[in-house]
mmCIF file with all atom_site columns, C-alpha atoms in Angstrom:
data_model
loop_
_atom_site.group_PDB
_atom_site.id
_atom_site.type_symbol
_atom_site.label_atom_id
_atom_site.label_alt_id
_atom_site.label_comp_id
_atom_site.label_asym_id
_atom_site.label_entity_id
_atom_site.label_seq_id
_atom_site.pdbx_PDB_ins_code
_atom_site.Cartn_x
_atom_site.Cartn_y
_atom_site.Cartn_z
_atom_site.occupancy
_atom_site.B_iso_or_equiv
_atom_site.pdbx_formal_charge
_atom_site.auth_seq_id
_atom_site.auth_comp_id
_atom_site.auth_asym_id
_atom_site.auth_atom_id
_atom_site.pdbx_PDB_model_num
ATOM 1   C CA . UNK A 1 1   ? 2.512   -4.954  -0.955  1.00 32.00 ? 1   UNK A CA 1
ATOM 2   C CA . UNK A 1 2   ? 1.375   -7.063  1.850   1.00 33.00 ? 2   UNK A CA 1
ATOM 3   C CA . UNK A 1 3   ? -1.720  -8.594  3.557   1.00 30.00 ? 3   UNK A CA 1
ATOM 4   C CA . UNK A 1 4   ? -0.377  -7.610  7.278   1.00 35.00 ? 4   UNK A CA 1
ATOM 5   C CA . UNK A 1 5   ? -1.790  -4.097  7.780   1.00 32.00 ? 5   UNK A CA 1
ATOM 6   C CA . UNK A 1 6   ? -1.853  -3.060  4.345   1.00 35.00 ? 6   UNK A CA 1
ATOM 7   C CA . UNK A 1 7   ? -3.885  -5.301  2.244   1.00 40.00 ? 7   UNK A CA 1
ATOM 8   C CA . UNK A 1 8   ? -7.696  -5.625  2.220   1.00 39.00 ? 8   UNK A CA 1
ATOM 9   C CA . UNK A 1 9   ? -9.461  -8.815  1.779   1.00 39.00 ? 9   UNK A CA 1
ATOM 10  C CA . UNK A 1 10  ? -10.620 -9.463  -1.698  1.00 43.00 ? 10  UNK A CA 1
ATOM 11  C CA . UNK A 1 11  ? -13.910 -7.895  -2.320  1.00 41.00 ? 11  UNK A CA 1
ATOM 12  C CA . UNK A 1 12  ? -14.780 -11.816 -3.845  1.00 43.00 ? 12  UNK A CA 1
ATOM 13  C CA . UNK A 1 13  ? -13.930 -13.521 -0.643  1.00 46.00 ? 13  UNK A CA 1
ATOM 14  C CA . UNK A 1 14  ? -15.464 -13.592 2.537   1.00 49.00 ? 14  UNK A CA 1
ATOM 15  C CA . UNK A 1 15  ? -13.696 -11.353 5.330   1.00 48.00 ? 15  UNK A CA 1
ATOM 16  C CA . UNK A 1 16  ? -12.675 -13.957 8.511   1.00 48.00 ? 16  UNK A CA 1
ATOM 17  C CA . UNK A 1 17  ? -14.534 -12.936 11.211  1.00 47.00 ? 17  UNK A CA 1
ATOM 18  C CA . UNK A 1 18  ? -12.122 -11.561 13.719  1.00 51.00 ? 18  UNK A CA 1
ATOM 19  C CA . UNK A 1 19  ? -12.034 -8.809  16.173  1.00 47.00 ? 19  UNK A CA 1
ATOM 20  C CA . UNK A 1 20  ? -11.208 -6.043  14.191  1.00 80.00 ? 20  UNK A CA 1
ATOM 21  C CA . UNK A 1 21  ? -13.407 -7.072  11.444  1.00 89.00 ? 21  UNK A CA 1
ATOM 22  C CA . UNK A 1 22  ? -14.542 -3.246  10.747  1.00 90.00 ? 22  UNK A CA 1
ATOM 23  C CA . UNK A 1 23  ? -11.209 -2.545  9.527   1.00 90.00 ? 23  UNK A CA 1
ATOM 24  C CA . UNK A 1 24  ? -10.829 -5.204  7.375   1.00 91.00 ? 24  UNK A CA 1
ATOM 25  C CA . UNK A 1 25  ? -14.330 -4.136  6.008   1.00 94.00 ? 25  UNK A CA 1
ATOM 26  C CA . UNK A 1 26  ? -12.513 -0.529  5.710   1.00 92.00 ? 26  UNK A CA 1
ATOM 27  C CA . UNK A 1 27  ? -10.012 -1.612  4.087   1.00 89.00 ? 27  UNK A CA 1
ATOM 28  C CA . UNK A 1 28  ? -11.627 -3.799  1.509   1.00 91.00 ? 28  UNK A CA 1
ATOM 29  C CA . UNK A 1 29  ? -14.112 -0.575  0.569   1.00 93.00 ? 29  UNK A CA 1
ATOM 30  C CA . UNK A 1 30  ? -10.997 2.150   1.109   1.00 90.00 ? 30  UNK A CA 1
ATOM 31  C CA . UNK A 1 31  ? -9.063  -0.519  -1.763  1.00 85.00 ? 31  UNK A CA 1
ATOM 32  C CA . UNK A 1 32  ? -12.004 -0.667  -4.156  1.00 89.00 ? 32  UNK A CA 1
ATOM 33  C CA . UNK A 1 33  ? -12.344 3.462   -4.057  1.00 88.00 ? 33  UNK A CA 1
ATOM 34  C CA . UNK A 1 34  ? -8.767  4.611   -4.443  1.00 83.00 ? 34  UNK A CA 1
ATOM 35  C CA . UNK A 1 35  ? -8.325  1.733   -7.184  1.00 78.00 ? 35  UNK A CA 1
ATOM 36  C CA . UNK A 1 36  ? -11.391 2.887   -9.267  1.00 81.00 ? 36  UNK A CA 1
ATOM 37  C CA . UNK A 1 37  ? -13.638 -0.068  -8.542  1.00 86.00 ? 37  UNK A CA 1
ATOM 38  C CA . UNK A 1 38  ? -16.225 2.264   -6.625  1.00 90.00 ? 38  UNK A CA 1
ATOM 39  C CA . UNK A 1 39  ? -16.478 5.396   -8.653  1.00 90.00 ? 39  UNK A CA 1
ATOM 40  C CA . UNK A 1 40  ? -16.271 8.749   -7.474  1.00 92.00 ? 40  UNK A CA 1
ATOM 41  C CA . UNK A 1 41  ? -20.623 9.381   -7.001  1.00 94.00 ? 41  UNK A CA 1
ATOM 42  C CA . UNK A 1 42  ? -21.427 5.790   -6.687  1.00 94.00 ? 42  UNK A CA 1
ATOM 43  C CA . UNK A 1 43  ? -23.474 4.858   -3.655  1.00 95.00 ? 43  UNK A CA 1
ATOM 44  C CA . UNK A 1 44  ? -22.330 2.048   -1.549  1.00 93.00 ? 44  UNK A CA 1
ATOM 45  C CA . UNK A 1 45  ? -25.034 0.237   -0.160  1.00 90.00 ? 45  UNK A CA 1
ATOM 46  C CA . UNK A 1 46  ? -24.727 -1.550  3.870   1.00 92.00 ? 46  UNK A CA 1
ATOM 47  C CA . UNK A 1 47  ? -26.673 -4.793  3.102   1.00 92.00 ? 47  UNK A CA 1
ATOM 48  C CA . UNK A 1 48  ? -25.149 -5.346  -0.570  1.00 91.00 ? 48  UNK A CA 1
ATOM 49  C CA . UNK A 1 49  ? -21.401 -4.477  0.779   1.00 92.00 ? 49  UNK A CA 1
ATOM 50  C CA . UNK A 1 50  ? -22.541 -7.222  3.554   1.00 93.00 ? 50  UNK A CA 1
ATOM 51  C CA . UNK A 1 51  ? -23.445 -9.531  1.374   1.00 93.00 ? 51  UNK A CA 1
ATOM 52  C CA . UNK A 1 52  ? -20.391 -9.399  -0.677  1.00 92.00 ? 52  UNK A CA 1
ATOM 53  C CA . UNK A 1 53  ? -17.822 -8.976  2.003   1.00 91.00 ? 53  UNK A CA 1
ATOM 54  C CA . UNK A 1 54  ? -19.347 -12.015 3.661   1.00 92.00 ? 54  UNK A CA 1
ATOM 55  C CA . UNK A 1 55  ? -20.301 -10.367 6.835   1.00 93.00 ? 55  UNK A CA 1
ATOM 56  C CA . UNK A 1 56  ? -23.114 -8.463  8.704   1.00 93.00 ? 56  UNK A CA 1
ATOM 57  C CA . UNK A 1 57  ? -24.556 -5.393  8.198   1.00 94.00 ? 57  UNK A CA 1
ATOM 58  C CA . UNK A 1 58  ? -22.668 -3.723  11.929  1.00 94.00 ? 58  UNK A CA 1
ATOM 59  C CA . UNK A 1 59  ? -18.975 -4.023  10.285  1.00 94.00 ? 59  UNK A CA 1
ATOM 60  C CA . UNK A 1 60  ? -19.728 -2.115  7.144   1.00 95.00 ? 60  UNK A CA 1
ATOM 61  C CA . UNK A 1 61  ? -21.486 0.249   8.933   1.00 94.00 ? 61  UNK A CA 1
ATOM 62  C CA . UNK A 1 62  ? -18.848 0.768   11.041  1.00 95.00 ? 62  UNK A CA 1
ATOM 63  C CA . UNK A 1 63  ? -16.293 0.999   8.186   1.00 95.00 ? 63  UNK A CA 1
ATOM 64  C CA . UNK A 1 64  ? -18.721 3.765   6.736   1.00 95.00 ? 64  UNK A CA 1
ATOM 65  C CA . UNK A 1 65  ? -18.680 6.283   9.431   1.00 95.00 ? 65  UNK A CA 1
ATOM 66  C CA . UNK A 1 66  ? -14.450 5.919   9.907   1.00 94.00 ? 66  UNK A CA 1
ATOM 67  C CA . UNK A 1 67  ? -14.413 6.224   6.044   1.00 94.00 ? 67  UNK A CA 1
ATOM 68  C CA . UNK A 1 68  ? -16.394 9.034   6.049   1.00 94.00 ? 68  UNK A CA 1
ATOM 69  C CA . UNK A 1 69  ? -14.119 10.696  8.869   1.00 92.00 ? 69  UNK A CA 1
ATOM 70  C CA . UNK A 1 70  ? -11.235 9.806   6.165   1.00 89.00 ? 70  UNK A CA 1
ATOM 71  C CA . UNK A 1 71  ? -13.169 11.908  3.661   1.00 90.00 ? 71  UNK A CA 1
ATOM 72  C CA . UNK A 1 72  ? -13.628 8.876   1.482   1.00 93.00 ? 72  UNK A CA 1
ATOM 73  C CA . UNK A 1 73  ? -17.388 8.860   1.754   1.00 94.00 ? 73  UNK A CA 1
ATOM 74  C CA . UNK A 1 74  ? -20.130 11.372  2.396   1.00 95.00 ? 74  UNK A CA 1
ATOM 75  C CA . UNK A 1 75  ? -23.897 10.387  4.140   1.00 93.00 ? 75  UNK A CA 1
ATOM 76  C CA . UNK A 1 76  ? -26.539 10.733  1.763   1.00 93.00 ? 76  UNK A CA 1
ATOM 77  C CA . UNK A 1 77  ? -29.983 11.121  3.990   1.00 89.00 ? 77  UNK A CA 1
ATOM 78  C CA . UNK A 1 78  ? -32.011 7.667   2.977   1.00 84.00 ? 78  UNK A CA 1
ATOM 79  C CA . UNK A 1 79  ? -30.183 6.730   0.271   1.00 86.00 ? 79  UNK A CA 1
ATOM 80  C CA . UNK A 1 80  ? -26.373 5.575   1.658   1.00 88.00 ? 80  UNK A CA 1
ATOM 81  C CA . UNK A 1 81  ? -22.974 6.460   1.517   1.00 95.00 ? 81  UNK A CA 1
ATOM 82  C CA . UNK A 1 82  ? -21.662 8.446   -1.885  1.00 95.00 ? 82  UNK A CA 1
ATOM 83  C CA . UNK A 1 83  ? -18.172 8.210   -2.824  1.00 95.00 ? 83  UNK A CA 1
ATOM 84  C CA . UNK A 1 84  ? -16.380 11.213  -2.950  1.00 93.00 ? 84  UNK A CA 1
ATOM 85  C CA . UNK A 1 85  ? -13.780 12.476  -5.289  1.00 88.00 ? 85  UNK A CA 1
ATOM 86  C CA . UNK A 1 86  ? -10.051 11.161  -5.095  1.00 81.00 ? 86  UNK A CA 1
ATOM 87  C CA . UNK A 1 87  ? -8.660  14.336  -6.961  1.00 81.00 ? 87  UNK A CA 1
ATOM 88  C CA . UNK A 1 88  ? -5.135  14.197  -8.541  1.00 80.00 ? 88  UNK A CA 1
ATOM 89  C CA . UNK A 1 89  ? -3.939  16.673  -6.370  1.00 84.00 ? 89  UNK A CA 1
ATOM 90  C CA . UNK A 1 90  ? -4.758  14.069  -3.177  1.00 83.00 ? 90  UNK A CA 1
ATOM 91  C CA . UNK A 1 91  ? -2.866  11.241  -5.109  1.00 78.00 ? 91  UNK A CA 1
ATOM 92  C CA . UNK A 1 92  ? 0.127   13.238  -5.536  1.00 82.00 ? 92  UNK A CA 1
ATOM 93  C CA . UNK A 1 93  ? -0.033  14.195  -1.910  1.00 85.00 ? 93  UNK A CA 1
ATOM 94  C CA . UNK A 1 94  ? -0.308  10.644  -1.161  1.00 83.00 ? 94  UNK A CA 1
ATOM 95  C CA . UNK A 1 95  ? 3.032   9.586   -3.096  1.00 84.00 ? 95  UNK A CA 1
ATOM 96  C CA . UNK A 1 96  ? 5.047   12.377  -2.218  1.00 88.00 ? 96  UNK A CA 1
ATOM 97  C CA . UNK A 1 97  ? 4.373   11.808  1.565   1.00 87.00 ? 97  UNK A CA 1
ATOM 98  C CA . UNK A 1 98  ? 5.074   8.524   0.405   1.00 87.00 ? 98  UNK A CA 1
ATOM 99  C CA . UNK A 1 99  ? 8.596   8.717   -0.937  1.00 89.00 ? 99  UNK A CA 1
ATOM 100 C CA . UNK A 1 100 ? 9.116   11.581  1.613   1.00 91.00 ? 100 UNK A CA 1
ATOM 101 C CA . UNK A 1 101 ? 8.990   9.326   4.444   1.00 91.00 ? 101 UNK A CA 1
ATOM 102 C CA . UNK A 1 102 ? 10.459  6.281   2.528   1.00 91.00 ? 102 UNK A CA 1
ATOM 103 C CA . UNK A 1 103 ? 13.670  7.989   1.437   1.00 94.00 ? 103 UNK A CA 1
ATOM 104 C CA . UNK A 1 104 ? 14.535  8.987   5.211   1.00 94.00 ? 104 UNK A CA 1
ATOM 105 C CA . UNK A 1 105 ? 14.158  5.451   6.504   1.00 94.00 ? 105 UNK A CA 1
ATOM 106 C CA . UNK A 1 106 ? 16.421  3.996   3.159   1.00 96.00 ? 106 UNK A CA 1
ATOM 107 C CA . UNK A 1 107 ? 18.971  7.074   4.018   1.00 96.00 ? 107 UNK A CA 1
ATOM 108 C CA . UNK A 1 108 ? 19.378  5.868   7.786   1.00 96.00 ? 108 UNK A CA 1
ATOM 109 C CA . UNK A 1 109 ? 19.184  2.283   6.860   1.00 97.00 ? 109 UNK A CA 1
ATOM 110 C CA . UNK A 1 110 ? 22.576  3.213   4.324   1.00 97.00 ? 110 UNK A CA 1
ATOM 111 C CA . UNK A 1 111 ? 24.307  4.201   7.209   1.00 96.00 ? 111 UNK A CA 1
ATOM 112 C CA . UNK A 1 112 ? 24.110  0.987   9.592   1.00 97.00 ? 112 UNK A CA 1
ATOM 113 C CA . UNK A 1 113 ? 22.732  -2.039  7.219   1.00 97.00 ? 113 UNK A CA 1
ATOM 114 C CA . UNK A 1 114 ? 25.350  -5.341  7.240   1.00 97.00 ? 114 UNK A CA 1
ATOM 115 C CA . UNK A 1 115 ? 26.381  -7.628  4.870   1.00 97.00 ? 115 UNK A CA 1
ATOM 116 C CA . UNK A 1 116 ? 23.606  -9.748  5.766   1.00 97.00 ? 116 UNK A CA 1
ATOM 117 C CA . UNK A 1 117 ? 21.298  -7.377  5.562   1.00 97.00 ? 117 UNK A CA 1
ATOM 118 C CA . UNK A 1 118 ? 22.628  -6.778  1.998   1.00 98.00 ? 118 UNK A CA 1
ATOM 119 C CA . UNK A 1 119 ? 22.126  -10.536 1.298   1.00 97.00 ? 119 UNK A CA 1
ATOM 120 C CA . UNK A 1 120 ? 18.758  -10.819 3.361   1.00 97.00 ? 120 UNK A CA 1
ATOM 121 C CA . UNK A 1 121 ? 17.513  -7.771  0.494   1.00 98.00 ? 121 UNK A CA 1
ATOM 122 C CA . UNK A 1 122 ? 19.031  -9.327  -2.770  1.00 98.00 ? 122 UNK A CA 1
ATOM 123 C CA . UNK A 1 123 ? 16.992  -12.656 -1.792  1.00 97.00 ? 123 UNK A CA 1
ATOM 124 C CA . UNK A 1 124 ? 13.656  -10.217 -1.712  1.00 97.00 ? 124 UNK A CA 1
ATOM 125 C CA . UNK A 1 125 ? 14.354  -8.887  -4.584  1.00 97.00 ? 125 UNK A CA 1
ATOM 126 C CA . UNK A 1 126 ? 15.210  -11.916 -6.209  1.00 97.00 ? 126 UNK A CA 1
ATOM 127 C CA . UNK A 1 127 ? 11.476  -13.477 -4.964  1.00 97.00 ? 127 UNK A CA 1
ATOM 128 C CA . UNK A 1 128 ? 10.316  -10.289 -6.629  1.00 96.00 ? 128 UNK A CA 1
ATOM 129 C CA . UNK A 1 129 ? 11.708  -10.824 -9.506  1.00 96.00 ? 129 UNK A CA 1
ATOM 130 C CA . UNK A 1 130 ? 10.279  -14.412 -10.224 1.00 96.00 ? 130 UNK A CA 1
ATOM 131 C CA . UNK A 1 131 ? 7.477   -13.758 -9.339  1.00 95.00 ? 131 UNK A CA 1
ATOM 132 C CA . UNK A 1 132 ? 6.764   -10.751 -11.491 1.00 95.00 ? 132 UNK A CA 1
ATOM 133 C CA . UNK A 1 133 ? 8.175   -13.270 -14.290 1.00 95.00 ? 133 UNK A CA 1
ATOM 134 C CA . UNK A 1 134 ? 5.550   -15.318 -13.403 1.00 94.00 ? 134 UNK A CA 1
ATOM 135 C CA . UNK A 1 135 ? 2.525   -12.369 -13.293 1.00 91.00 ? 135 UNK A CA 1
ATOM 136 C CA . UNK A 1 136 ? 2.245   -14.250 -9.962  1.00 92.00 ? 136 UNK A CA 1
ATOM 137 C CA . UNK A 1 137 ? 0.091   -10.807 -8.363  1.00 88.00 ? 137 UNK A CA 1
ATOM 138 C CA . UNK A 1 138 ? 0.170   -11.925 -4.674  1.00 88.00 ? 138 UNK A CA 1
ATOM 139 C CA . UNK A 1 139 ? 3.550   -12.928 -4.869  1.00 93.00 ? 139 UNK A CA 1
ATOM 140 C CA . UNK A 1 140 ? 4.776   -9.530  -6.406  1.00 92.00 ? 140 UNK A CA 1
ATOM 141 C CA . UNK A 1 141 ? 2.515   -7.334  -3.210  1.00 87.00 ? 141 UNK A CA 1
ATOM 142 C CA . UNK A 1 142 ? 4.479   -10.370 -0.374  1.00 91.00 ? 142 UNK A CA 1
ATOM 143 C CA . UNK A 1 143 ? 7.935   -9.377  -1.993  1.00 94.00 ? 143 UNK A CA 1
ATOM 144 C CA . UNK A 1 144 ? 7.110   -5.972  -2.413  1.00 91.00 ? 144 UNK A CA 1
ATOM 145 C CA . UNK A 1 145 ? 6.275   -5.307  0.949   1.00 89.00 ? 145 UNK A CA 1
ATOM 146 C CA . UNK A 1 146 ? 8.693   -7.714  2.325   1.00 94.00 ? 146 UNK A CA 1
ATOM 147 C CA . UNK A 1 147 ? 11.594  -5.248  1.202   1.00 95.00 ? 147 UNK A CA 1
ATOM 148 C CA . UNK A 1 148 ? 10.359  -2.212  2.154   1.00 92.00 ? 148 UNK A CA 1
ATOM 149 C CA . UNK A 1 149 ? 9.448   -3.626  5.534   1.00 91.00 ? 149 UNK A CA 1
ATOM 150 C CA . UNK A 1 150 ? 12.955  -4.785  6.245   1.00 95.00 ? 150 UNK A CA 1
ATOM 151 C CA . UNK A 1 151 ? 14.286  -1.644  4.692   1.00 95.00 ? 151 UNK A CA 1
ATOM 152 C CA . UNK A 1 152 ? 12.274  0.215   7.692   1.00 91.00 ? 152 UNK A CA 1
ATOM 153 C CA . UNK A 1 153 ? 13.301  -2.850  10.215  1.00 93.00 ? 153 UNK A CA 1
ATOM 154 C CA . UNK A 1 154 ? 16.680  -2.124  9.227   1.00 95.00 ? 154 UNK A CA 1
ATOM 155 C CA . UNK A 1 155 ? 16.363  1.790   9.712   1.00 94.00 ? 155 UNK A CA 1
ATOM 156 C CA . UNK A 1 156 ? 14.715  1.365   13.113  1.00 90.00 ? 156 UNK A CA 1
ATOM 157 C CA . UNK A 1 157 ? 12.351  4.188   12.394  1.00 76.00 ? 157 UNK A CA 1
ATOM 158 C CA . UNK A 1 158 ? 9.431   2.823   13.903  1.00 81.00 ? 158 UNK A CA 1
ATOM 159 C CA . UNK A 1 159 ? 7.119   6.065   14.379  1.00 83.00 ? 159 UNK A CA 1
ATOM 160 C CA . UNK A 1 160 ? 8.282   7.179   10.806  1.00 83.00 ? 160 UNK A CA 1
ATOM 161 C CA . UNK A 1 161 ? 7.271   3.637   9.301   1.00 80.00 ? 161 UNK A CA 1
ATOM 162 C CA . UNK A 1 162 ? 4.161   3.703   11.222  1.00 81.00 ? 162 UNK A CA 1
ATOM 163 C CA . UNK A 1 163 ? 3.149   6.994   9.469   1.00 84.00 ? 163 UNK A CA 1
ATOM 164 C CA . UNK A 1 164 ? 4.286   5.632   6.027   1.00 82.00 ? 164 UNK A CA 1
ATOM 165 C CA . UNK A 1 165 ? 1.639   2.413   7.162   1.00 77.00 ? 165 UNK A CA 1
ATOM 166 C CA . UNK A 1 166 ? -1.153  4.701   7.415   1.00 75.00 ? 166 UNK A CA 1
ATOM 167 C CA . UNK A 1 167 ? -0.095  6.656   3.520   1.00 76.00 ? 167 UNK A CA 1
ATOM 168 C CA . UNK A 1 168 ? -0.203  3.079   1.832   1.00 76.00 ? 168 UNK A CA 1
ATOM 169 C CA . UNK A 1 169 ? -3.365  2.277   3.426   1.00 77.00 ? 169 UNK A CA 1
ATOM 170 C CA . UNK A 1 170 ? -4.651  4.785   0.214   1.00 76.00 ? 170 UNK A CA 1
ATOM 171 C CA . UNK A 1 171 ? -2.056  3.510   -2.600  1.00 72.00 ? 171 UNK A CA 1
ATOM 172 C CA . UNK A 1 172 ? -4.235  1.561   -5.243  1.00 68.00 ? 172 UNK A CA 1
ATOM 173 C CA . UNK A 1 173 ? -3.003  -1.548  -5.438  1.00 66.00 ? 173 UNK A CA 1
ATOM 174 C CA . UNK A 1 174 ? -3.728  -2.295  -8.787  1.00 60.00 ? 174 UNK A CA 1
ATOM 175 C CA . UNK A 1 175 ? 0.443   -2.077  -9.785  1.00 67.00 ? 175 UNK A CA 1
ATOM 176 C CA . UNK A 1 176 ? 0.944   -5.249  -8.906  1.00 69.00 ? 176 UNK A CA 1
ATOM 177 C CA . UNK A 1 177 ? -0.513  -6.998  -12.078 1.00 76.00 ? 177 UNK A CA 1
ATOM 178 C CA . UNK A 1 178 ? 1.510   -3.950  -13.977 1.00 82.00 ? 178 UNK A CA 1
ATOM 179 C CA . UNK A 1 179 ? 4.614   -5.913  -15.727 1.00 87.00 ? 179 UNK A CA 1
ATOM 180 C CA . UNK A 1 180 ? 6.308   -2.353  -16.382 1.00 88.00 ? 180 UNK A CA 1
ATOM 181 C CA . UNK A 1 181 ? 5.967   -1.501  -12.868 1.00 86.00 ? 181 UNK A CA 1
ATOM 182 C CA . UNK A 1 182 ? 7.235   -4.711  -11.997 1.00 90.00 ? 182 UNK A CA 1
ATOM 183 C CA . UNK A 1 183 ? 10.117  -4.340  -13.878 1.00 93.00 ? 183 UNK A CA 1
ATOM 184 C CA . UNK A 1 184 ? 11.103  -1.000  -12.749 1.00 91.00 ? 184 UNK A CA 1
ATOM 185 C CA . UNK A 1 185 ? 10.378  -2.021  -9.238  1.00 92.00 ? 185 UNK A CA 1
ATOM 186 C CA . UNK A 1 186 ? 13.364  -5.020  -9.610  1.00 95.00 ? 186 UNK A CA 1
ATOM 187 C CA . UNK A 1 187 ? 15.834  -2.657  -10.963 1.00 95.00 ? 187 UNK A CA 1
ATOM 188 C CA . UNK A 1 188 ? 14.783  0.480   -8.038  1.00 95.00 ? 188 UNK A CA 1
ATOM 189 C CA . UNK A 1 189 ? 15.919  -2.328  -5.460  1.00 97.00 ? 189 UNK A CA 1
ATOM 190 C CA . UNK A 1 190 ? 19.129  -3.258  -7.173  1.00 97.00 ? 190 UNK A CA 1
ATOM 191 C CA . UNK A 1 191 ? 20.361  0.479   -6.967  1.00 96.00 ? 191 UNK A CA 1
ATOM 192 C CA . UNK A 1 192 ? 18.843  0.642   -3.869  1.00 97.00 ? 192 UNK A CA 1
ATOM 193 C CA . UNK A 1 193 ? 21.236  -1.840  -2.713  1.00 98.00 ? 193 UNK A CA 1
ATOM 194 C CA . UNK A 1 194 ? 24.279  -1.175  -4.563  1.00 97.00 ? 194 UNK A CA 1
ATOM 195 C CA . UNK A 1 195 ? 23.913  2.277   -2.876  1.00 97.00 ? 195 UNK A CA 1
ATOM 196 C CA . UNK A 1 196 ? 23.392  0.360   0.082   1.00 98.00 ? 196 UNK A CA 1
ATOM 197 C CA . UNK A 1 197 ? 26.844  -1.425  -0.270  1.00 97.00 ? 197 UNK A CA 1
ATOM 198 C CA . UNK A 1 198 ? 28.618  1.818   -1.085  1.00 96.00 ? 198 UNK A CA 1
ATOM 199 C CA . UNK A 1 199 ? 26.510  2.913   2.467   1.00 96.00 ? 199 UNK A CA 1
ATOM 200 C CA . UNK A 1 200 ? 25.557  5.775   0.055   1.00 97.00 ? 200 UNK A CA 1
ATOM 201 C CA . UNK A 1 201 ? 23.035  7.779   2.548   1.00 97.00 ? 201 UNK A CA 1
ATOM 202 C CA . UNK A 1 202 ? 22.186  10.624  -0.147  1.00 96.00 ? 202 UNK A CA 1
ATOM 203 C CA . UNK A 1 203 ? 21.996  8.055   -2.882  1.00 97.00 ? 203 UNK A CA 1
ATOM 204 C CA . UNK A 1 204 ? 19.903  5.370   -1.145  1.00 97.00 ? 204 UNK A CA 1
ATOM 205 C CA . UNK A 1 205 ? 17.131  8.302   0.159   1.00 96.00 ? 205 UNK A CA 1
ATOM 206 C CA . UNK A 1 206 ? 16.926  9.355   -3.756  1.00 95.00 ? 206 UNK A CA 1
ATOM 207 C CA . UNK A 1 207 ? 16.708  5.538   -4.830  1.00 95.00 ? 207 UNK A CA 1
ATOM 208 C CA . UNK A 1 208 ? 13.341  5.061   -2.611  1.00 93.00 ? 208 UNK A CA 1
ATOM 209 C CA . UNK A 1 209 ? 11.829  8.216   -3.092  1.00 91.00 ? 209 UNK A CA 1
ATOM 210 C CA . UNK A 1 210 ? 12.014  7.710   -6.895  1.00 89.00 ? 210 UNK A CA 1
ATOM 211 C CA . UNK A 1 211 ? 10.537  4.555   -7.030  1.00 84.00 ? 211 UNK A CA 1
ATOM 212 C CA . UNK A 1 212 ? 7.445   5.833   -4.903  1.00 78.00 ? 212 UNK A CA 1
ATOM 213 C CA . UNK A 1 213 ? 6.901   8.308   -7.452  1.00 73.00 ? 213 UNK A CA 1
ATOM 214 C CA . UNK A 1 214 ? 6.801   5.606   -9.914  1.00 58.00 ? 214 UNK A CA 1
ATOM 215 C CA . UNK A 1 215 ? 3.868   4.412   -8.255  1.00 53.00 ? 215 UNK A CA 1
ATOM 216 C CA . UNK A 1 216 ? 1.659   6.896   -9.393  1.00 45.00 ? 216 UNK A CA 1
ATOM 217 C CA . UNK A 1 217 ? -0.438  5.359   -12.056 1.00 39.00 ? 217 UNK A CA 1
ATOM 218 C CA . UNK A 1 218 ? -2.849  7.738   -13.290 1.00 38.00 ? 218 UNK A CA 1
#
């Protein structure tokens, strides 16, 4: 998917300093615990997150306590912040609400997208497409998200596509370097759009809530 919202700065690159900097700091430490990087018991520590994120030690404490409130992290008395537990139950909550929400906006998009729409998604897909044939990784999340943003542009949904915002905020972003998924993700957006052309409402909901399950990579 995308940097807008979505994606977290690398954990090997400095954050830019901007005004919502604890966010970004959230987001980099929400990435590294749903994708496996910080283990479920591990202790993250405020000065050595600072130092690698680049920043100081306020941010990443204030990413802490609104990760704790997410349930991500607990407060260990004088020794830090434990991660907790993503079970598998949580992950399948997090794709079905996923492809619950995402199948609504495709079904409503079915019923008023345009042929130029239609062309505007085949050129997405078609940047998906090389660039998965490339293994380029930020290409595949910019394409990726690209679609499904316009898919949700096109649906006019905008308190719907704000809730599906917050779900991917927890979707391990690790599919992107995953050729399969890649793949599969290419061919989910060509029936997504031939249902599209048929303005197939039932058809294009099922198309987009399938490929969210495909997401789940455990």
């Amino acid at each position: 998917m995308s940097i807008d919202l979505t994606r977290a700065a690398s954990p090997k690159h400095p954050i830019p300093r901007r005004p919502q900097l604890s966010e970004d700091v959230a987001g980099s430490i929400r990435q590294q615990i749903v994708s496996g990087v910080l283990q479920p018991g591990s202790f993250v520590r405020i000065e050595e997150a600072a130092v690698e994120l680049g920043v100081s030690a306020t941010p990443v404490r204030e990413a802490l306590v609104a990760l704790r409130g997410e349930g991500l992290v607990e407060q260990v008395p004088h020794r830090g912040y434990r991660v907790n537990e993503l079970s598998p139950q949580d992950v399948d909550d997090i794709f079905w609400l996923q492809g619950t929400i995402a199948g609504t906006l495709a079904g409503r998009a079915a019923s008023v997208i345009t042929g130029e729409h239609l062309e505007q998604l085949t050129a997405l897909n078609d940047g998906l497409r090389g660039a998965v044939a490339r293994s380029d990784t930020e290409s595949v999340e910019y394409f990726e998200f690209e679609f499904h943003r316009f898919v949700n542009k096109i649906a006019g949904g905008t308190k719907l596509a704000w809730f599906l915002l917050g779900a991917v905020r927890y979707t391990p972003r690790v599919y992107a370097t995953d050729r399969q998924w890649g793949d599969d993700a290419v061919r989910s957006h060509e029936q997504l759009i031939e249902a599209f052309g048929r303005r197939d409402v039932e058809a294009a909901a099922d198309v987009m809530r399938r490929q969210f399950r495909k997401w789940d990579i455990r």
